[in-house]
Coordinates of C-alpha atoms and ligand atoms in Angstrom, one line a residue:
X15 CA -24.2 -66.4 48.8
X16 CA -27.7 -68.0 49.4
X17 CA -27.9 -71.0 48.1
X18 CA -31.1 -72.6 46.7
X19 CA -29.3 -76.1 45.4
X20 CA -29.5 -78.6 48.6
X21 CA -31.1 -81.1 46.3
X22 CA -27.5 -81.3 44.8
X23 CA -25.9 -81.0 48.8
X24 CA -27.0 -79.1 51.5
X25 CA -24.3 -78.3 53.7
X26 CA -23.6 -80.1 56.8
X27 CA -25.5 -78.9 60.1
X28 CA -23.2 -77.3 62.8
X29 CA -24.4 -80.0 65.2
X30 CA -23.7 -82.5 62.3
X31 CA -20.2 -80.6 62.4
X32 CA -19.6 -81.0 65.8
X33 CA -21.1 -84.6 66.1
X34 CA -18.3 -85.4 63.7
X35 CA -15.7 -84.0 65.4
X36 CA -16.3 -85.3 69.0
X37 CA -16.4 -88.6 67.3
X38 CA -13.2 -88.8 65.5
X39 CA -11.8 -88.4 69.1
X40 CA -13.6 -90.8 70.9
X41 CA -14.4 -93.2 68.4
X42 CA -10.6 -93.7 67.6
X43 CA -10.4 -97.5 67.5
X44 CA -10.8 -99.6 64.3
X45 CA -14.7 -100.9 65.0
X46 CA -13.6 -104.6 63.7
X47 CA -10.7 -104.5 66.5
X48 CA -10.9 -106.6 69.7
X49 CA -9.7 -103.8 72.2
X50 CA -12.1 -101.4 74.2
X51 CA -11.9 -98.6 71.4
X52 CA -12.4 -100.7 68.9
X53 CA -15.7 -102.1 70.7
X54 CA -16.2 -98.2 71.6
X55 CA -16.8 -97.9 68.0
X56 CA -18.6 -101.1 67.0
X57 CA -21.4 -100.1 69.8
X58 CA -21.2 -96.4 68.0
X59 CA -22.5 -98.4 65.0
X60 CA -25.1 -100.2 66.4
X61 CA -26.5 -97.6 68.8
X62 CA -26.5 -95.6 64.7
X63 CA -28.4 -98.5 63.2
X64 CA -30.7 -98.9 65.8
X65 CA -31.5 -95.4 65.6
X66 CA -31.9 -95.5 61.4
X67 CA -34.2 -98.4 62.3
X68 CA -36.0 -96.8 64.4
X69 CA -36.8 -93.7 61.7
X70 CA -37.4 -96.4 58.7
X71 CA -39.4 -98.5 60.1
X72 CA -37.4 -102.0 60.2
X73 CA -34.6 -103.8 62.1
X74 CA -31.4 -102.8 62.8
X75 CA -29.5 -106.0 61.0
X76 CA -31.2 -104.5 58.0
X77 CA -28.9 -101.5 57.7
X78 CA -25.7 -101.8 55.9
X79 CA -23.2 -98.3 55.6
X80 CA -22.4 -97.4 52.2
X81 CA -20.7 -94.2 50.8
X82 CA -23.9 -93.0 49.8
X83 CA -26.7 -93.0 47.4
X84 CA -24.9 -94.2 44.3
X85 CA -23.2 -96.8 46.2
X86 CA -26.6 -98.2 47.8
X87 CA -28.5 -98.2 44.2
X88 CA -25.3 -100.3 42.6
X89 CA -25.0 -102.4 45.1
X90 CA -28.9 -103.4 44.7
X91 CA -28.4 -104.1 41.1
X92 CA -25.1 -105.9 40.9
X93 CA -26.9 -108.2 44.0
X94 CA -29.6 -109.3 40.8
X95 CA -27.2 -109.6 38.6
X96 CA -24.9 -111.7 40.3
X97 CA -27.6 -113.7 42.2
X98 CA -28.6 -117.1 40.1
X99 CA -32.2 -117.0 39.0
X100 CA -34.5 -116.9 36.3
X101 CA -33.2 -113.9 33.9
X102 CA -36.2 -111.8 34.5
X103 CA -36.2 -107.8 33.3
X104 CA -35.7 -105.0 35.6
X105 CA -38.0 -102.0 35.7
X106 CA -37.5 -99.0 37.0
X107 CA -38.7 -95.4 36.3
X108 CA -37.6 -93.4 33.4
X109 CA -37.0 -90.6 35.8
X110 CA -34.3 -92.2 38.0
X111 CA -31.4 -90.8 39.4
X112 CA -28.4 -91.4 37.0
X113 CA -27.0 -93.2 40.1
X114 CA -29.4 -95.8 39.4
X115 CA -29.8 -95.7 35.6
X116 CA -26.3 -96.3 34.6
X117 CA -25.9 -99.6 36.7
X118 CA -28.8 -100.7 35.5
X119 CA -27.5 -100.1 31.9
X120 CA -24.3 -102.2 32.9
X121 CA -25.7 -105.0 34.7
X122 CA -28.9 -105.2 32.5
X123 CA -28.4 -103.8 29.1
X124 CA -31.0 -106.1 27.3
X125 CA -33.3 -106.9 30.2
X126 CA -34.8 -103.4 31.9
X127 CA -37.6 -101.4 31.0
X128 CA -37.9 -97.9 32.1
X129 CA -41.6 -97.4 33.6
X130 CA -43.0 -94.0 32.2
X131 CA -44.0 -91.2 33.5
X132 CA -46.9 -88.9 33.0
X133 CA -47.1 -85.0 32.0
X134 CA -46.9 -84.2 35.9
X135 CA -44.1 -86.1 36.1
X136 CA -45.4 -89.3 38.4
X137 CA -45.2 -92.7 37.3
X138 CA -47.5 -93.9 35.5
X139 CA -49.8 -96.3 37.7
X140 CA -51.6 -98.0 34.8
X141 CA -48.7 -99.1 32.5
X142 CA -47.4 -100.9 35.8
X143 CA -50.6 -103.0 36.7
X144 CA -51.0 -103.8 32.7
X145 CA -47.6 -104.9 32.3
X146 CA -47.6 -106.5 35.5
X147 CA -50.7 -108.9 34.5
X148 CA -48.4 -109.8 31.9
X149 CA -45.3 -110.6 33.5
X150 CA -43.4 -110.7 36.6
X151 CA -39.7 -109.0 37.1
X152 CA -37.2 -109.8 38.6
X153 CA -37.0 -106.3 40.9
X154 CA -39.3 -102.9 40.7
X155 CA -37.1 -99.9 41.7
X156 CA -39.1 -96.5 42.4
X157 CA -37.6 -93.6 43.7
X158 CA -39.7 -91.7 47.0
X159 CA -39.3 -88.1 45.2
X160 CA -38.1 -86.2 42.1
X161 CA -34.2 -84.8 42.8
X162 CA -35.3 -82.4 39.6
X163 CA -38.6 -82.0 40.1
X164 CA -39.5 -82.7 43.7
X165 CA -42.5 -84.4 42.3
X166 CA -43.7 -87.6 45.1
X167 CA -43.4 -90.7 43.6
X168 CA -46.5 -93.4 44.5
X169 CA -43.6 -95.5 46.1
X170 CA -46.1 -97.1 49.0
X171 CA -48.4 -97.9 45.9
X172 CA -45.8 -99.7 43.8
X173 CA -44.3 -101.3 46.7
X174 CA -47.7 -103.1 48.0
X175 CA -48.4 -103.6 44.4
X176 CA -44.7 -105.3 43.9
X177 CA -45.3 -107.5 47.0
X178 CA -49.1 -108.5 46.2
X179 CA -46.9 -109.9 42.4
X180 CA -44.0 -111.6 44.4
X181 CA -41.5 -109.2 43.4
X182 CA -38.8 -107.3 45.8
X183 CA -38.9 -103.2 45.9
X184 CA -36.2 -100.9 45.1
X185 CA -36.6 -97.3 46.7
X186 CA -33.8 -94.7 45.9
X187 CA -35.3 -92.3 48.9
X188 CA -32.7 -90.0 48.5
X189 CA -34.3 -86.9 48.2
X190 CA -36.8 -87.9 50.9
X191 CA -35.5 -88.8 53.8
X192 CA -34.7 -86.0 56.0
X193 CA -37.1 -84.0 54.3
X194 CA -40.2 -86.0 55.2
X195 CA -40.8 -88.8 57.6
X196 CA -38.7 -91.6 57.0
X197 CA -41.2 -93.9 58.7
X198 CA -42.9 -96.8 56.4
X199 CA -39.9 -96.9 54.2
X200 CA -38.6 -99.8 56.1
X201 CA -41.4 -101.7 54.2
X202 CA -39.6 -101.3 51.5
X203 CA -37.3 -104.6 50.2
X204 CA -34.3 -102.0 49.8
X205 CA -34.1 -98.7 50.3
X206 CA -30.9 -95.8 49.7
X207 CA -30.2 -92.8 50.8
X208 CA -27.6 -90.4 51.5
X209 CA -26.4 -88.2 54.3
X210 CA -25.4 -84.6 52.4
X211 CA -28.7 -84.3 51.5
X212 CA -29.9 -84.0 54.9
X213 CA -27.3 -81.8 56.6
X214 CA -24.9 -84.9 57.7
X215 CA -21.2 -85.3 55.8
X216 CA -21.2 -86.1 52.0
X217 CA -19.5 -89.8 51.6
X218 CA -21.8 -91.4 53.6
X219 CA -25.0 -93.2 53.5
X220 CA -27.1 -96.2 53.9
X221 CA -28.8 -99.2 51.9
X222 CA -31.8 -101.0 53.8
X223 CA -31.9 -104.5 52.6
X224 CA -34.6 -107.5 52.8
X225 CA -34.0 -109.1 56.0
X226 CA -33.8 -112.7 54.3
X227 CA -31.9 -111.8 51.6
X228 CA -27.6 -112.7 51.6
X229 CA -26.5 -110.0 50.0
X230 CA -23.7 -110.1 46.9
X231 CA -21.6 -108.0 48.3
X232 CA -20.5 -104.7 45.8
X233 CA -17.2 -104.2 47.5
X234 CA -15.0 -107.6 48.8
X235 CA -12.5 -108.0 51.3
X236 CA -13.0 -107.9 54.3
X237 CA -16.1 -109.2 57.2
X238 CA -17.5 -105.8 58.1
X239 CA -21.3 -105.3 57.6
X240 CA -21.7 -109.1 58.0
X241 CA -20.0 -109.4 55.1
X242 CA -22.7 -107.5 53.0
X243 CA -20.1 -104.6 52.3
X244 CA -16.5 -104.4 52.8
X245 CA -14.0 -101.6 54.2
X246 CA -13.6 -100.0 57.4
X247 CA -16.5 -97.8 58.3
X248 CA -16.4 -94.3 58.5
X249 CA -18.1 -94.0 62.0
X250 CA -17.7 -90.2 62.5
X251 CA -19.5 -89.9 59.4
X252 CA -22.3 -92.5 60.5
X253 CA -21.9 -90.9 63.9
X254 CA -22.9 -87.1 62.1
X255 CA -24.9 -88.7 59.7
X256 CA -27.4 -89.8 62.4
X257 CA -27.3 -86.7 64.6
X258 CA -28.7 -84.7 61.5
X259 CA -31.3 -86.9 60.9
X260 CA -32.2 -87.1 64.4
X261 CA -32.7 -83.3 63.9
X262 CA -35.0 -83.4 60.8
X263 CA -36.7 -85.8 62.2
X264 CA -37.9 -84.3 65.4
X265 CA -38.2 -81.1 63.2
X266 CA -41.1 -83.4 61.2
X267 CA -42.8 -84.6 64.1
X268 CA -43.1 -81.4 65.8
X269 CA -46.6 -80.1 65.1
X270 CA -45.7 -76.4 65.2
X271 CA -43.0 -74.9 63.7
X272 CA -40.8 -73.2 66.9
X273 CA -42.2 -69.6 66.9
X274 CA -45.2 -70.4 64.5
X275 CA -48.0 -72.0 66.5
X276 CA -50.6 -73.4 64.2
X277 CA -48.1 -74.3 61.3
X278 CA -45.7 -77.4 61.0
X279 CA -42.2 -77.1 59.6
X280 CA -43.3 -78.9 56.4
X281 CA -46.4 -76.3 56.1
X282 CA -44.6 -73.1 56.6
X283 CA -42.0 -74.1 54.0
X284 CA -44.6 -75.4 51.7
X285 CA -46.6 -71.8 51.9
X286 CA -43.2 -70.2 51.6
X287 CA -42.4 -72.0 47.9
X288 CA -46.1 -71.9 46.6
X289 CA -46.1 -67.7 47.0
X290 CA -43.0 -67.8 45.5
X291 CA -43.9 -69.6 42.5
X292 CA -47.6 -67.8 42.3
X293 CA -44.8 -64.6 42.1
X294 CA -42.7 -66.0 39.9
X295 CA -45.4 -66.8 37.4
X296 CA -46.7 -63.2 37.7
X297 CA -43.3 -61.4 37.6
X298 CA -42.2 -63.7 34.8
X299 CA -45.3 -64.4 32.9
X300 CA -45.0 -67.6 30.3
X301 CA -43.3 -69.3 33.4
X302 CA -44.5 -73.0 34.0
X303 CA -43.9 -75.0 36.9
X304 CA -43.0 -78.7 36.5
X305 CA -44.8 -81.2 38.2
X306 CA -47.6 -78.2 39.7
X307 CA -50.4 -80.5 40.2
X308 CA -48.8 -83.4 42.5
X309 CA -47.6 -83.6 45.6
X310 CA -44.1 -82.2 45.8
X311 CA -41.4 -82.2 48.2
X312 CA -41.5 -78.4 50.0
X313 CA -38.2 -77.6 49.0
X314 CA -38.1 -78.0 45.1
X315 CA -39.2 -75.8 42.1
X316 CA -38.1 -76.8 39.2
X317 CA -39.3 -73.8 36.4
X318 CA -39.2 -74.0 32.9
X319 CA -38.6 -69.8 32.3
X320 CA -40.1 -67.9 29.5
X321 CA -37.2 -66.1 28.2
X322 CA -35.6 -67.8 25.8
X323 CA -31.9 -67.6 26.4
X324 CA -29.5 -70.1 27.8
X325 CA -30.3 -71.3 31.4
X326 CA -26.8 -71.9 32.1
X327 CA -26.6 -67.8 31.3
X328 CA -29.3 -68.0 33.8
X329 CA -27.4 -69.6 36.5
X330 CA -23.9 -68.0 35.6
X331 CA -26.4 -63.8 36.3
X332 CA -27.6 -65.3 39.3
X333 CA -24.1 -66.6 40.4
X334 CA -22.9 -63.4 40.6
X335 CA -25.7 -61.6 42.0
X336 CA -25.0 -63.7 44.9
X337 CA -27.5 -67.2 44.6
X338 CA -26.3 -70.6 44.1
X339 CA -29.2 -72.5 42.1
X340 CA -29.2 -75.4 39.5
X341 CA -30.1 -76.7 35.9
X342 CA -31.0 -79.5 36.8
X343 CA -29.8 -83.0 38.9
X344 CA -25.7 -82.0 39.9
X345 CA -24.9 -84.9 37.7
X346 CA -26.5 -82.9 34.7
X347 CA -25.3 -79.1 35.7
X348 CA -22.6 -77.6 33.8
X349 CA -23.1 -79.4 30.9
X350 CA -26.4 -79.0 28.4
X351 CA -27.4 -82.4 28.0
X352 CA -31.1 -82.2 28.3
X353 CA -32.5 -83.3 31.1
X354 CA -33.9 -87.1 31.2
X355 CA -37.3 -86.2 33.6
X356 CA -37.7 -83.5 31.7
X357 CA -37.7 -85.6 28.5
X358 CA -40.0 -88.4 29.9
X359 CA -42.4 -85.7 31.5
X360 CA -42.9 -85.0 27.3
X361 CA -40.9 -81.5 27.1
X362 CA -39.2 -80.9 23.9
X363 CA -35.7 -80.1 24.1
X364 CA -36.4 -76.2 24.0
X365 CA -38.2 -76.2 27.1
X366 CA -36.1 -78.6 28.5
X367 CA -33.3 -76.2 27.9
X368 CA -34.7 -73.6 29.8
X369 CA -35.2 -75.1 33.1
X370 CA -33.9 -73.6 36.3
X371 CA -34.3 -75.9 39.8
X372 CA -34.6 -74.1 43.2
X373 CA -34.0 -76.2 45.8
X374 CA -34.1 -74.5 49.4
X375 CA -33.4 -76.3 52.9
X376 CA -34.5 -76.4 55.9
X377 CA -33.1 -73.0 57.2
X378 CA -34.0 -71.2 54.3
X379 CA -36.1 -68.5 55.1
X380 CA -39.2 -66.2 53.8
X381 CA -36.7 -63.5 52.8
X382 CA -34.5 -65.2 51.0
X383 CA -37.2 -67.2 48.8
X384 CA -37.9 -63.0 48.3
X385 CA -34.5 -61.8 47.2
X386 CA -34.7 -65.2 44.5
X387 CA -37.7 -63.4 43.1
X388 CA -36.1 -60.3 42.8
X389 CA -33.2 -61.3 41.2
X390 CA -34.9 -63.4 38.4
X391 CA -37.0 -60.4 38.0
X392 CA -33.7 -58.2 37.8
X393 CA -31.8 -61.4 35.3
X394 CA -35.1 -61.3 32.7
X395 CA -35.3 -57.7 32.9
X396 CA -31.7 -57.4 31.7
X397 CA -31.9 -60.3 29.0
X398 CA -34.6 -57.8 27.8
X399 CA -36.2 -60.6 26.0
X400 CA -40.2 -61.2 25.1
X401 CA -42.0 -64.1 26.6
X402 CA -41.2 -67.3 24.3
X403 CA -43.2 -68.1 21.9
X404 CA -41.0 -71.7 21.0
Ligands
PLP5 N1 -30.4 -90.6 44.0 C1 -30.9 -89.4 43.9 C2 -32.4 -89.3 43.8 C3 -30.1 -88.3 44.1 O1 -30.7 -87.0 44.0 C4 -28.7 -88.4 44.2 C5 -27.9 -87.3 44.3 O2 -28.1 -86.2 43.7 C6 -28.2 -89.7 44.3 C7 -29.1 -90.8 44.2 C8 -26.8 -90.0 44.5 O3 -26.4 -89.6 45.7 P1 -24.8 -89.6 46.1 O4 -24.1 -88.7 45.1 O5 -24.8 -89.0 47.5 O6 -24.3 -90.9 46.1

């Protein structure tokens, strides 16, 4: 199978793999325990967190293990909703993961706004510095890129235009991290991410909080994290976590890709995905690419397709010609609900329905962004259908 959905998961590195496993036998102890192997692990997580710190930019007592994404982005909004205060709104972009929609549903359901977006698919810039002359919120939350799209997010912008109004920063950098440099991020007042995006274990992850801030802990019962998050943490998982990361990362500050002099990792893969969609627009002519002017992240295309049948018929063709790719966010696959960026980018609901995301990885190669084209060629060949007029 080759498999063009890592925004969904990408699977774990070998190293990752092996990282894991060498540390579920050392690492046997219970890090909260007084003995040797329980210190054996404690120093496991702070040699990790000093390491994440290192990549984001900010200090190690700033890094608090979650389960992951979802876990970081609810445990940021639960924080304002517990913490006493002024009952200030909470505003975030309409093109949010679901992971940080829905708490903000349930912890604000009268007091968010969702920040638009424009036709590329960026947030708008302009709606924030009008509103923000008008009032203050209570927190800003801006995700670093697109999981649909890939589309960059301004996230530096908002977050030195959040500070210069006295108001903390949210970034859900999920998609990012791993995939660009994780550096700077640390300047943000909170920051998520997850590890299965990035080639460590899925059930894992991290949430960088404000270094002043006591944190209302999501989960209770028991002292681990300082308190700031309770359970016994999963220090292989940290462990592998970590060692992938460590391997993007050097991947992103090499300047030549191994084998390629005069290209970077990031530039290869970039030229890689623009020929393919300069092919796929030829070979499937009506297609349009969402988000094509920005900056995007190298790995996503997200493609609205001219023929007119179901994408999930789409996806099931491609299935069994042998490629795994998406509809959309994981959270939306398999089910036809139309897509919420697409919606905010201004699709209607037809378009929307005909979206297909490729999202490669790292080890992707040329060939295999090749043998995509050919089989969407081959899939709207056999649908036999005319370029949409809807
Ligand atoms: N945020 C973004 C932008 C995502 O793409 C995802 C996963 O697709 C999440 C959050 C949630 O990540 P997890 O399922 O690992 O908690």
């Amino acid at each position: 199978m080759i498999y063009f959905d890592h925004n969904a998961t990408s699977p774990m590195l070998p190293l990752a793999r092996q990282a894991w496993l060498e540390a579920t036998e050392r690492y046997l102890g219970n890090p909260s325990s007084p003995h040797r192997l329980g210190g054996r692990g404690e120093a496991a997580l702070t040699a990790a967190r000093e390491q994440l710190a290192r990549y984001l930019g900010c200090e190690p007592g700033d890094v608090v293990w979650t389960s992951g994404a979802t876990e970081s982005a609810n445990t940021v909004l639960q924080h304002y909703a517990r913490r006493r205060g002024p009952r200030r709104e909470v505003w975030v972009s309409a093109i949010e993961h679901p992971a940080v929609l829905a708490p903000l549903g349930r912890y604000f359901p009268r007091a968010h706004r969702l920040m638009p977006v424009t036709r590329a698919g960026v947030v708008d810039l302009d709606w924030l510095h009008d509103h923000l002359r008008r009032a203050r919120p209570r927190l800003i939350g801006l995700m670093a890129a697109n999981n649909e799209t890939g589309v960059i997010q301004p996230w530096a912008v908002v977050r030195a235009l959040a500070r210069e109004h006295g108001v903390p920063f949210f970034c859900d950098a999920t998609q990012w991290v791993g995939r660009l440099p994780a550096s700077g991020l640390g300047e943000c007042d909170w920051v998520g991410g997850s590890a299965h995006k990035f080639g460590g274990p899925r059930g894992v992850g991290f949430l960088k909080c404000p270094a002043d801030t006591r944190l209302e802990a999501l989960l209770v019962g028991g002292p681990q994290e300082e308190g700031r998050r309770a359970g016994t943490e999963n220090v292989p998982g940290i462990v592998a976590m970590m060692a992938a990361l460590e391997r993007r990362e050097t991947a992103l500050a090499s300047p030549d890709e191994p084998g390629t002099p005069g290209s970077t990792p990031v530039g290869l893969r970039l030229a890689w995905r623009e020929r393919f969609e300069e092919e796929l627009r030829q070979r499937l002519p009506g297609t349009v690419i969402l988000g094509a002017g920005p900056t995007r992240l190298w790995n996503t295309v997200s493609a609205c397709l001219p023929a007119a049948d179901c994408r999930q018929r789409w996806v099931v063709k491609l299935d069994k010609l042998g490629f795994a790719v998406s509809t959309g966010s994981a959270c939306a696959s398999g089910r036809e609900a139309p897509s919420q960026v697409v919606a905010a980018m201004g699709y209607a609901a037809t378009e929307a329905s005909r979206v297909l995301r490729f999202s490669s990885g790292w080890e992707t190669t040329p060939e295999e962004w090749k043998a995509l084209l050919a089989a969407l060629a081959r899939v709207y060949r056999e649908f036999g259908v005319a370029p949409s007029r809807r």
